PDB file of C-alpha atoms in Angstrom:
ATOM      1  CA  MET A   1      16.444  28.190  10.874  1.00 36.00           C
ATOM      2  CA  ASN A   2      17.249  26.474   7.557  1.00 40.00           C
ATOM      3  CA  LEU A   3      14.012  26.123   5.647  1.00 41.00           C
ATOM      4  CA  SER A   4      15.526  24.923   2.405  1.00 42.00           C
ATOM      5  CA  GLY A   5      14.595  21.231   3.059  1.00 44.00           C
ATOM      6  CA  PHE A   6      11.014  22.200   4.020  1.00 41.00           C
ATOM      7  CA  ASN A   7      10.525  24.275   0.970  1.00 47.00           C
ATOM      8  CA  GLY A   8      11.865  21.499  -1.249  1.00 45.00           C
ATOM      9  CA  VAL A   9       9.310  19.065   0.200  1.00 44.00           C
ATOM     10  CA  THR A  10       6.497  21.711  -0.074  1.00 47.00           C
ATOM     11  CA  ASN A  11       7.283  22.327  -3.719  1.00 50.00           C
ATOM     12  CA  LEU A  12       7.399  18.556  -4.448  1.00 49.00           C
ATOM     13  CA  LEU A  13       4.085  18.066  -2.671  1.00 50.00           C
ATOM     14  CA  ASN A  14       2.471  20.955  -4.671  1.00 54.00           C
ATOM     15  CA  CYS A  15       3.844  19.511  -7.944  1.00 51.00           C
ATOM     16  CA  ASN A  16       2.416  16.047  -7.035  1.00 51.00           C
ATOM     17  CA  ARG A  17      -0.995  17.614  -6.301  1.00 53.00           C
ATOM     18  CA  ARG A  18      -1.040  19.269  -9.709  1.00 53.00           C
ATOM     19  CA  LEU A  19      -0.123  16.032 -11.339  1.00 52.00           C
ATOM     20  CA  TRP A  20      -2.824  14.032  -9.569  1.00 50.00           C
ATOM     21  CA  SER A  21      -5.372  16.638 -10.567  1.00 52.00           C
ATOM     22  CA  ILE A  22      -4.438  16.102 -14.138  1.00 46.00           C
ATOM     23  CA  LEU A  23      -4.527  12.277 -13.603  1.00 49.00           C
ATOM     24  CA  ARG A  24      -8.076  12.416 -12.212  1.00 49.00           C
ATOM     25  CA  ARG A  25      -9.270  14.198 -15.294  1.00 47.00           C
ATOM     26  CA  ASN A  26      -7.693  11.489 -17.458  1.00 46.00           C
ATOM     27  CA  VAL A  27      -9.206   8.708 -15.379  1.00 43.00           C
ATOM     28  CA  LYS A  28     -12.707   9.992 -16.138  1.00 44.00           C
ATOM     29  CA  SER A  29     -12.027   9.789 -19.886  1.00 42.00           C
ATOM     30  CA  ASP A  30     -10.334   6.382 -19.849  1.00 50.00           C
ATOM     31  CA  SER A  31     -12.717   3.462 -19.171  1.00 49.00           C
ATOM     32  CA  SER A  32     -10.882   0.811 -21.101  1.00 63.00           C
ATOM     33  CA  SER A  33      -8.236  -0.146 -18.531  1.00 92.00           C
ATOM     34  CA  LEU A  34      -9.152  -2.056 -15.387  1.00 97.00           C
ATOM     35  CA  THR A  35      -6.273  -0.342 -13.581  1.00 97.00           C
ATOM     36  CA  LEU A  36      -4.393   2.944 -14.388  1.00 97.00           C
ATOM     37  CA  ARG A  37      -0.850   3.673 -13.596  1.00 97.00           C
ATOM     38  CA  HIS A  38       0.976   6.944 -13.302  1.00 96.00           C
ATOM     39  CA  GLN A  39       4.388   7.685 -11.781  1.00 96.00           C
ATOM     40  CA  GLN A  40       6.014  10.958 -10.962  1.00 95.00           C
ATOM     41  CA  ASN A  41       8.619  12.124  -8.385  1.00 95.00           C
ATOM     42  CA  GLY A  42       9.076   8.593  -7.018  1.00 96.00           C
ATOM     43  CA  ILE A  43       5.403   8.053  -6.306  1.00 98.00           C
ATOM     44  CA  ARG A  44       3.526   5.422  -8.418  1.00 98.00           C
ATOM     45  CA  ARG A  45      -0.294   5.675  -8.313  1.00 98.00           C
ATOM     46  CA  ILE A  46      -2.367   2.633  -9.294  1.00 98.00           C
ATOM     47  CA  ILE A  47      -6.078   3.242  -9.625  1.00 98.00           C
ATOM     48  CA  LEU A  48      -8.701   0.478  -9.666  1.00 98.00           C
ATOM     49  CA  ASN A  49     -10.777   1.648 -12.566  1.00 98.00           C
ATOM     50  CA  ASN A  50     -13.957  -0.361 -12.849  1.00 97.00           C
ATOM     51  CA  PRO A  51     -16.449   1.634 -10.885  1.00 97.00           C
ATOM     52  CA  LYS A  52     -19.469   0.203 -12.740  1.00 96.00           C
ATOM     53  CA  LYS A  53     -18.565  -3.131 -11.128  1.00 97.00           C
ATOM     54  CA  ARG A  54     -17.618  -1.638  -7.812  1.00 97.00           C
ATOM     55  CA  ASN A  55     -13.896  -2.126  -8.616  1.00 98.00           C
ATOM     56  CA  ALA A  56     -14.387  -5.848  -8.088  1.00 98.00           C
ATOM     57  CA  LEU A  57     -11.198  -7.830  -7.882  1.00 98.00           C
ATOM     58  CA  SER A  58     -11.986 -10.087 -10.849  1.00 98.00           C
ATOM     59  CA  LEU A  59      -9.181 -12.249 -12.225  1.00 98.00           C
ATOM     60  CA  PRO A  60      -8.427  -9.715 -14.972  1.00 97.00           C
ATOM     61  CA  MET A  61      -8.411  -6.861 -12.403  1.00 98.00           C
ATOM     62  CA  LEU A  62      -5.989  -8.833 -10.172  1.00 98.00           C
ATOM     63  CA  GLU A  63      -3.706  -9.611 -13.078  1.00 97.00           C
ATOM     64  CA  SER A  64      -3.701  -5.973 -14.115  1.00 97.00           C
ATOM     65  CA  LEU A  65      -2.968  -4.873 -10.558  1.00 98.00           C
ATOM     66  CA  ARG A  66      -0.068  -7.336 -10.305  1.00 98.00           C
ATOM     67  CA  GLU A  67       1.329  -6.152 -13.572  1.00 97.00           C
ATOM     68  CA  ASN A  68       1.220  -2.499 -12.546  1.00 98.00           C
ATOM     69  CA  ILE A  69       2.885  -3.264  -9.250  1.00 98.00           C
ATOM     70  CA  LEU A  70       5.688  -5.369 -10.816  1.00 97.00           C
ATOM     71  CA  ILE A  71       6.592  -3.212 -13.849  1.00 96.00           C
ATOM     72  CA  ASP A  72       9.926  -1.412 -13.426  1.00 96.00           C
ATOM     73  CA  LEU A  73       9.860  -2.395  -9.778  1.00 96.00           C
ATOM     74  CA  ASP A  74      13.567  -2.303  -9.230  1.00 92.00           C
ATOM     75  CA  THR A  75      14.216   1.157 -10.671  1.00 92.00           C
ATOM     76  CA  GLU A  76      15.640   3.698  -8.337  1.00 91.00           C
ATOM     77  CA  ASP A  77      12.960   6.209  -9.358  1.00 94.00           C
ATOM     78  CA  LEU A  78      10.201   4.150  -7.613  1.00 97.00           C
ATOM     79  CA  ARG A  79       9.920   4.882  -3.885  1.00 98.00           C
ATOM     80  CA  VAL A  80       6.294   4.289  -2.926  1.00 98.00           C
ATOM     81  CA  ILE A  81       3.059   2.991  -4.416  1.00 98.00           C
ATOM     82  CA  ILE A  82      -0.471   4.308  -3.741  1.00 98.00           C
ATOM     83  CA  ILE A  83      -3.496   2.137  -4.557  1.00 98.00           C
ATOM     84  CA  SER A  84      -6.844   3.786  -4.770  1.00 98.00           C
ATOM     85  CA  GLY A  85     -10.267   3.195  -6.414  1.00 98.00           C
ATOM     86  CA  GLN A  86     -12.210   5.160  -8.884  1.00 97.00           C
ATOM     87  CA  GLY A  87     -15.749   6.079  -7.815  1.00 96.00           C
ATOM     88  CA  PRO A  88     -17.540   5.656  -4.476  1.00 95.00           C
ATOM     89  CA  VAL A  89     -16.305   2.078  -3.807  1.00 98.00           C
ATOM     90  CA  PHE A  90     -12.672   1.266  -3.161  1.00 98.00           C
ATOM     91  CA  SER A  91     -13.312  -2.338  -3.957  1.00 98.00           C
ATOM     92  CA  SER A  92     -16.189  -4.755  -3.318  1.00 98.00           C
ATOM     93  CA  GLY A  93     -13.928  -7.807  -3.370  1.00 98.00           C
ATOM     94  CA  HIS A  94     -14.156 -10.841  -5.716  1.00 98.00           C
ATOM     95  CA  ASP A  95     -16.456 -10.825  -8.681  1.00 97.00           C
ATOM     96  CA  LEU A  96     -19.086 -13.325  -7.597  1.00 96.00           C
ATOM     97  CA  LYS A  97     -20.035 -14.075 -11.181  1.00 96.00           C
ATOM     98  CA  GLU A  98     -16.573 -15.627 -11.571  1.00 97.00           C
ATOM     99  CA  LEU A  99     -17.258 -18.001  -8.588  1.00 97.00           C
ATOM    100  CA  THR A 100     -20.384 -19.703  -9.853  1.00 96.00           C
ATOM    101  CA  SER A 101     -20.063 -23.462 -10.614  1.00 96.00           C
ATOM    102  CA  THR A 102     -20.207 -22.806 -14.342  1.00 95.00           C
ATOM    103  CA  LYS A 103     -16.653 -21.496 -14.184  1.00 95.00           C
ATOM    104  CA  GLY A 104     -15.338 -24.715 -12.593  1.00 96.00           C
ATOM    105  CA  PRO A 105     -12.738 -25.372  -9.893  1.00 96.00           C
ATOM    106  CA  ASP A 106      -9.645 -24.769 -12.041  1.00 97.00           C
ATOM    107  CA  TYR A 107     -10.784 -21.214 -12.761  1.00 97.00           C
ATOM    108  CA  HIS A 108     -11.751 -20.708  -9.074  1.00 98.00           C
ATOM    109  CA  SER A 109      -8.366 -21.919  -7.944  1.00 98.00           C
ATOM    110  CA  LYS A 110      -6.687 -19.423 -10.317  1.00 98.00           C
ATOM    111  CA  VAL A 111      -8.764 -16.611  -8.902  1.00 98.00           C
ATOM    112  CA  PHE A 112      -7.843 -17.302  -5.303  1.00 98.00           C
ATOM    113  CA  GLN A 113      -4.192 -18.135  -6.135  1.00 98.00           C
ATOM    114  CA  THR A 114      -3.787 -14.932  -8.069  1.00 98.00           C
ATOM    115  CA  CYS A 115      -5.375 -12.911  -5.286  1.00 98.00           C
ATOM    116  CA  SER A 116      -3.060 -14.484  -2.702  1.00 98.00           C
ATOM    117  CA  GLU A 117      -0.092 -13.687  -4.868  1.00 98.00           C
ATOM    118  CA  VAL A 118      -1.051 -10.063  -5.232  1.00 98.00           C
ATOM    119  CA  MET A 119      -1.629  -9.677  -1.478  1.00 98.00           C
ATOM    120  CA  THR A 120       1.723 -11.263  -0.588  1.00 97.00           C
ATOM    121  CA  LEU A 121       3.444  -9.365  -3.324  1.00 98.00           C
ATOM    122  CA  ILE A 122       2.379  -6.030  -1.760  1.00 98.00           C
ATOM    123  CA  GLN A 123       4.104  -7.015   1.456  1.00 97.00           C
ATOM    124  CA  ASP A 124       7.172  -8.594  -0.292  1.00 97.00           C
ATOM    125  CA  ILE A 125       8.175  -5.755  -2.709  1.00 98.00           C
ATOM    126  CA  PRO A 126      10.903  -3.376  -1.471  1.00 97.00           C
ATOM    127  CA  VAL A 127       8.836  -0.131  -1.543  1.00 98.00           C
ATOM    128  CA  PRO A 128       6.029   0.778   0.833  1.00 98.00           C
ATOM    129  CA  VAL A 129       2.396   0.472  -0.500  1.00 98.00           C
ATOM    130  CA  ILE A 130      -0.266   2.853   0.734  1.00 98.00           C
ATOM    131  CA  ALA A 131      -4.077   2.236   0.395  1.00 98.00           C
ATOM    132  CA  MET A 132      -5.935   5.446  -0.245  1.00 98.00           C
ATOM    133  CA  VAL A 133      -9.509   4.542   0.682  1.00 98.00           C
ATOM    134  CA  ASN A 134     -12.516   6.644  -0.038  1.00 96.00           C
ATOM    135  CA  GLY A 135     -15.711   4.625   0.311  1.00 96.00           C
ATOM    136  CA  VAL A 136     -16.454   0.937   0.782  1.00 98.00           C
ATOM    137  CA  ALA A 137     -13.919  -1.814   1.076  1.00 98.00           C
ATOM    138  CA  THR A 138     -15.427  -5.269   1.440  1.00 98.00           C
ATOM    139  CA  ALA A 139     -14.190  -8.861   1.368  1.00 98.00           C
ATOM    140  CA  ALA A 140     -11.146  -9.041  -0.802  1.00 98.00           C
ATOM    141  CA  GLY A 141     -11.217  -5.317  -1.023  1.00 98.00           C
ATOM    142  CA  CYS A 142     -10.860  -5.145   2.735  1.00 98.00           C
ATOM    143  CA  GLN A 143      -8.162  -7.787   2.371  1.00 98.00           C
ATOM    144  CA  LEU A 144      -6.318  -5.432   0.027  1.00 98.00           C
ATOM    145  CA  VAL A 145      -6.482  -2.607   2.566  1.00 98.00           C
ATOM    146  CA  ALA A 146      -5.159  -4.843   5.302  1.00 98.00           C
ATOM    147  CA  SER A 147      -2.327  -6.092   3.102  1.00 98.00           C
ATOM    148  CA  CYS A 148      -1.022  -2.574   2.417  1.00 98.00           C
ATOM    149  CA  ASP A 149       1.761  -1.192   4.618  1.00 98.00           C
ATOM    150  CA  ILE A 150      -0.128   2.012   5.328  1.00 98.00           C
ATOM    151  CA  ALA A 151      -3.853   2.775   4.857  1.00 98.00           C
ATOM    152  CA  ILE A 152      -5.389   6.261   4.877  1.00 98.00           C
ATOM    153  CA  ALA A 153      -9.160   6.483   4.681  1.00 98.00           C
ATOM    154  CA  THR A 154     -11.914   9.051   4.675  1.00 98.00           C
ATOM    155  CA  ASP A 155     -14.253   9.353   7.563  1.00 98.00           C
ATOM    156  CA  LYS A 156     -17.093   7.977   5.418  1.00 97.00           C
ATOM    157  CA  SER A 157     -15.324   4.807   4.468  1.00 98.00           C
ATOM    158  CA  THR A 158     -16.510   1.450   5.749  1.00 98.00           C
ATOM    159  CA  PHE A 159     -14.850  -1.965   5.900  1.00 98.00           C
ATOM    160  CA  ALA A 160     -16.483  -5.428   6.009  1.00 98.00           C
ATOM    161  CA  THR A 161     -15.982  -9.120   5.295  1.00 98.00           C
ATOM    162  CA  PRO A 162     -19.528 -10.103   4.469  1.00 98.00           C
ATOM    163  CA  GLY A 163     -18.902 -13.377   2.676  1.00 98.00           C
ATOM    164  CA  VAL A 164     -20.706 -15.285   5.312  1.00 98.00           C
ATOM    165  CA  ASN A 165     -23.929 -13.549   4.336  1.00 97.00           C
ATOM    166  CA  VAL A 166     -23.830 -15.049   0.805  1.00 97.00           C
ATOM    167  CA  GLY A 167     -22.542 -18.473   1.866  1.00 97.00           C
ATOM    168  CA  LEU A 168     -18.907 -17.966   1.069  1.00 97.00           C
ATOM    169  CA  PHE A 169     -16.890 -17.342   4.281  1.00 98.00           C
ATOM    170  CA  CYS A 170     -14.136 -14.753   3.794  1.00 98.00           C
ATOM    171  CA  SER A 171     -11.331 -17.254   4.579  1.00 98.00           C
ATOM    172  CA  THR A 172      -8.618 -15.622   2.437  1.00 98.00           C
ATOM    173  CA  PRO A 173      -9.502 -12.048   3.450  1.00 98.00           C
ATOM    174  CA  GLY A 174      -9.232 -13.362   7.031  1.00 98.00           C
ATOM    175  CA  VAL A 175      -5.575 -14.037   6.606  1.00 98.00           C
ATOM    176  CA  ALA A 176      -4.751 -10.366   6.072  1.00 98.00           C
ATOM    177  CA  LEU A 177      -7.475  -9.113   8.428  1.00 98.00           C
ATOM    178  CA  GLY A 178      -6.351 -11.312  11.311  1.00 97.00           C
ATOM    179  CA  ARG A 179      -2.849  -9.974  11.042  1.00 97.00           C
ATOM    180  CA  ALA A 180      -4.011  -6.342  10.980  1.00 98.00           C
ATOM    181  CA  VAL A 181      -6.591  -6.235  13.782  1.00 98.00           C
ATOM    182  CA  PRO A 182      -7.064  -8.066  17.091  1.00 98.00           C
ATOM    183  CA  ARG A 183      -8.283 -11.638  16.766  1.00 97.00           C
ATOM    184  CA  LYS A 184     -11.760 -11.139  18.346  1.00 98.00           C
ATOM    185  CA  VAL A 185     -12.412  -8.040  16.230  1.00 98.00           C
ATOM    186  CA  ALA A 186     -11.495 -10.042  13.073  1.00 98.00           C
ATOM    187  CA  MET A 187     -13.716 -12.912  14.174  1.00 98.00           C
ATOM    188  CA  GLU A 188     -16.717 -10.613  14.772  1.00 98.00           C
ATOM    189  CA  MET A 189     -16.273  -9.106  11.265  1.00 98.00           C
ATOM    190  CA  LEU A 190     -15.899 -12.523   9.708  1.00 98.00           C
ATOM    191  CA  PHE A 191     -18.846 -14.188  11.563  1.00 98.00           C
ATOM    192  CA  THR A 192     -21.331 -11.364  11.249  1.00 98.00           C
ATOM    193  CA  GLY A 193     -20.375  -9.665   7.998  1.00 98.00           C
ATOM    194  CA  ARG A 194     -21.232  -6.358   9.598  1.00 98.00           C
ATOM    195  CA  PRO A 195     -19.267  -3.304   8.410  1.00 98.00           C
ATOM    196  CA  ILE A 196     -17.158  -1.219  10.686  1.00 98.00           C
ATOM    197  CA  SER A 197     -16.722   2.504  10.388  1.00 98.00           C
ATOM    198  CA  ALA A 198     -13.473   4.242   9.554  1.00 98.00           C
ATOM    199  CA  GLN A 199     -13.048   5.394  13.170  1.00 98.00           C
ATOM    200  CA  ASP A 200     -13.443   1.770  14.353  1.00 98.00           C
ATOM    201  CA  ALA A 201     -10.981   0.650  11.643  1.00 98.00           C
ATOM    202  CA  LEU A 202      -8.568   3.191  12.976  1.00 98.00           C
ATOM    203  CA  LEU A 203      -9.156   2.179  16.578  1.00 98.00           C
ATOM    204  CA  HIS A 204      -8.399  -1.524  15.754  1.00 98.00           C
ATOM    205  CA  GLY A 205      -5.400  -0.781  13.450  1.00 98.00           C
ATOM    206  CA  LEU A 206      -6.861  -1.666  10.090  1.00 98.00           C
ATOM    207  CA  VAL A 207      -6.077   1.846   8.851  1.00 98.00           C
ATOM    208  CA  SER A 208      -3.357   4.249   9.835  1.00 98.00           C
ATOM    209  CA  LYS A 209      -5.259   7.555   9.632  1.00 98.00           C
ATOM    210  CA  VAL A 210      -8.780   8.874   9.048  1.00 98.00           C
ATOM    211  CA  VAL A 211      -9.283  12.248   7.354  1.00 98.00           C
ATOM    212  CA  ARG A 212     -12.142  14.188   5.768  1.00 98.00           C
ATOM    213  CA  GLU A 213     -12.740  13.468   2.097  1.00 97.00           C
ATOM    214  CA  GLU A 214     -11.323  16.780   0.901  1.00 97.00           C
ATOM    215  CA  GLN A 215      -8.124  16.011   2.797  1.00 97.00           C
ATOM    216  CA  LEU A 216      -7.550  12.456   1.553  1.00 98.00           C
ATOM    217  CA  GLU A 217      -5.369  13.115  -1.413  1.00 97.00           C
ATOM    218  CA  GLU A 218      -3.344  15.819   0.366  1.00 97.00           C
ATOM    219  CA  GLU A 219      -2.663  13.650   3.373  1.00 98.00           C
ATOM    220  CA  THR A 220      -1.786  10.623   1.316  1.00 98.00           C
ATOM    221  CA  LEU A 221       0.607  12.520  -0.827  1.00 98.00           C
ATOM    222  CA  ALA A 222       2.152  14.061   2.266  1.00 98.00           C
ATOM    223  CA  VAL A 223       2.940  10.581   3.617  1.00 98.00           C
ATOM    224  CA  ALA A 224       4.145   9.360   0.266  1.00 98.00           C
ATOM    225  CA  THR A 225       6.391  12.388  -0.304  1.00 97.00           C
ATOM    226  CA  ARG A 226       7.903  11.907   3.173  1.00 97.00           C
ATOM    227  CA  VAL A 227       8.765   8.278   2.271  1.00 97.00           C
ATOM    228  CA  CYS A 228      10.451   9.544  -0.929  1.00 97.00           C
ATOM    229  CA  GLU A 229      12.831  11.678   1.252  1.00 97.00           C
ATOM    230  CA  SER A 230      14.410   8.525   2.759  1.00 97.00           C
ATOM    231  CA  SER A 231      16.962   6.223   1.239  1.00 97.00           C
ATOM    232  CA  ARG A 232      15.326   3.515  -0.926  1.00 97.00           C
ATOM    233  CA  PRO A 233      17.643   0.613   0.149  1.00 97.00           C
ATOM    234  CA  VAL A 234      17.239   1.525   3.860  1.00 97.00           C
ATOM    235  CA  VAL A 235      13.458   1.567   3.510  1.00 98.00           C
ATOM    236  CA  ALA A 236      13.563  -1.720   1.576  1.00 97.00           C
ATOM    237  CA  LEU A 237      15.686  -3.365   4.262  1.00 97.00           C
ATOM    238  CA  GLY A 238      13.495  -2.009   6.980  1.00 97.00           C
ATOM    239  CA  LYS A 239      10.224  -3.158   5.319  1.00 98.00           C
ATOM    240  CA  ALA A 240      11.576  -6.642   4.694  1.00 97.00           C
ATOM    241  CA  VAL A 241      12.806  -7.230   8.242  1.00 97.00           C
ATOM    242  CA  PHE A 242       9.633  -5.807   9.759  1.00 97.00           C
ATOM    243  CA  HIS A 243       7.385  -8.273   7.851  1.00 96.00           C
ATOM    244  CA  ARG A 244       9.738 -11.162   8.606  1.00 96.00           C
ATOM    245  CA  GLN A 245      10.015 -10.580  12.293  1.00 96.00           C
ATOM    246  CA  MET A 246       6.272 -10.197  12.759  1.00 94.00           C
ATOM    247  CA  SER A 247       5.833 -13.967  12.094  1.00 93.00           C
ATOM    248  CA  GLN A 248       8.654 -14.979  14.386  1.00 97.00           C
ATOM    249  CA  SER A 249       8.924 -15.576  18.138  1.00 97.00           C
ATOM    250  CA  ARG A 250      10.202 -12.723  20.263  1.00 97.00           C
ATOM    251  CA  ASP A 251      13.749 -14.053  20.452  1.00 98.00           C
ATOM    252  CA  ALA A 252      13.950 -14.901  16.813  1.00 97.00           C
ATOM    253  CA  ALA A 253      12.506 -11.475  15.948  1.00 97.00           C
ATOM    254  CA  TYR A 254      15.222  -9.744  17.919  1.00 98.00           C
ATOM    255  CA  ALA A 255      17.863 -11.951  16.243  1.00 97.00           C
ATOM    256  CA  SER A 256      16.500 -10.935  12.852  1.00 97.00           C
ATOM    257  CA  ALA A 257      16.304  -7.305  13.737  1.00 97.00           C
ATOM    258  CA  CYS A 258      19.861  -7.186  15.092  1.00 98.00           C
ATOM    259  CA  SER A 259      21.185  -8.754  11.896  1.00 97.00           C
ATOM    260  CA  ALA A 260      19.266  -6.185   9.931  1.00 97.00           C
ATOM    261  CA  MET A 261      20.755  -3.329  11.909  1.00 97.00           C
ATOM    262  CA  LEU A 262      24.234  -4.651  11.207  1.00 97.00           C
ATOM    263  CA  GLU A 263      23.441  -4.970   7.497  1.00 96.00           C
ATOM    264  CA  ASN A 264      21.978  -1.442   7.515  1.00 97.00           C
ATOM    265  CA  LEU A 265      25.262  -0.105   8.889  1.00 97.00           C
ATOM    266  CA  LYS A 266      27.079  -1.689   5.879  1.00 96.00           C
ATOM    267  CA  LEU A 267      24.933   0.300   3.442  1.00 97.00           C
ATOM    268  CA  PRO A 268      26.507   3.507   2.115  1.00 97.00           C
ATOM    269  CA  ASP A 269      23.382   5.426   3.144  1.00 97.00           C
ATOM    270  CA  GLY A 270      23.583   3.969   6.636  1.00 97.00           C
ATOM    271  CA  GLN A 271      26.898   5.592   7.147  1.00 96.00           C
ATOM    272  CA  GLU A 272      25.918   8.777   5.216  1.00 97.00           C
ATOM    273  CA  GLY A 273      22.962   9.295   7.434  1.00 97.00           C
ATOM    274  CA  ILE A 274      25.015   8.997  10.597  1.00 97.00           C
ATOM    275  CA  ARG A 275      27.713  11.359   9.306  1.00 97.00           C
ATOM    276  CA  ALA A 276      25.109  13.834   8.277  1.00 97.00           C
ATOM    277  CA  PHE A 277      23.581  13.781  11.743  1.00 97.00           C
ATOM    278  CA  LEU A 278      26.920  14.285  13.458  1.00 98.00           C
ATOM    279  CA  GLU A 279      27.886  17.029  11.009  1.00 98.00           C
ATOM    280  CA  LYS A 280      24.469  18.753  11.450  1.00 97.00           C
ATOM    281  CA  ARG A 281      23.641  18.702   7.796  1.00 97.00           C
ATOM    282  CA  ARG A 282      21.035  17.058   5.534  1.00 96.00           C
ATOM    283  CA  PRO A 283      22.073  13.603   4.216  1.00 97.00           C
ATOM    284  CA  VAL A 284      22.792  13.112   0.583  1.00 97.00           C
ATOM    285  CA  TRP A 285      21.495   9.639  -0.281  1.00 97.00           C
ATOM    286  CA  SER A 286      23.327   7.581  -2.846  1.00 95.00           C
ATOM    287  CA  ASN A 287      20.476   4.992  -2.932  1.00 95.00           C
ATOM    288  CA  SER A 288      23.090   2.353  -3.551  1.00 93.00           C
ATOM    289  CA  PRO A 289      22.211  -1.109  -2.348  1.00 92.00           C
ATOM    290  CA  GLU A 290      25.930  -2.173  -2.483  1.00 91.00           C
ATOM    291  CA  ILE A 291      27.349  -3.341   0.845  1.00 88.00           C
ATOM    292  CA  ILE A 292      30.414  -1.577   2.126  1.00 83.00           C
ATOM    293  CA  HIS A 293      33.103  -4.098   2.820  1.00 70.00           C
ATOM    294  CA  THR A 294      35.074  -3.456   5.996  1.00 63.00           C
TER     295      THR A 294
END
């Protein structure tokens, strides 16, 4: 059995673990940035870094998150993004102090518009985004989890849309939530504001996997590292068509998917992968987005 590929992935995963350990130490000493960004081996980690305010998605936090997602987005080195939160709360949602009448409707509009832009950006960018959740995710924080392509949570994490309890219905979080879980589950969460457990979130499809706290980083890095093994333009094409077809009728979705398969075959890595399979070898990705003209 050829273990060279397995050993390569194992070495990369071990390297990433060491780097994240160093990053965690740096996070504790850097309290000036609302979000922290670090990238290594194709994996970009963005950390919500305002634990004293429960990583509230204030306007400055949202703008910082957006900036850290967009920077060098088209570089070949970037393959996957992990979003996590510093402290015991992933994110408590909007900063309610920004939503008082003293701020005015123009400011409120900017908050909700920016939040919507960030949530749609996560699904529109060409690389997968993983939520690494350890703790509480409420309101727009729950919306952030629901907007990510993959979500891995600890068994102590909880999820809620409690806006109704403070007189502000979670209408915008409901957009992402209603596309991630069954309608009646979303409506119960929205109408009651009651939190659901990580296991219930897994059952209903809000998260992809639930692990023990000590396994969270290892499992998240394992998924991210596996994504990095694949061709970037192939993953980008697949992500785009998946999100597009989810909003279409069945027949339109199949038409979109068929067109995507044909485009995939025109990518150099589409042909390289097929050749490698037939020749019983590991593919060597070019990561070129250029279409092969036939």
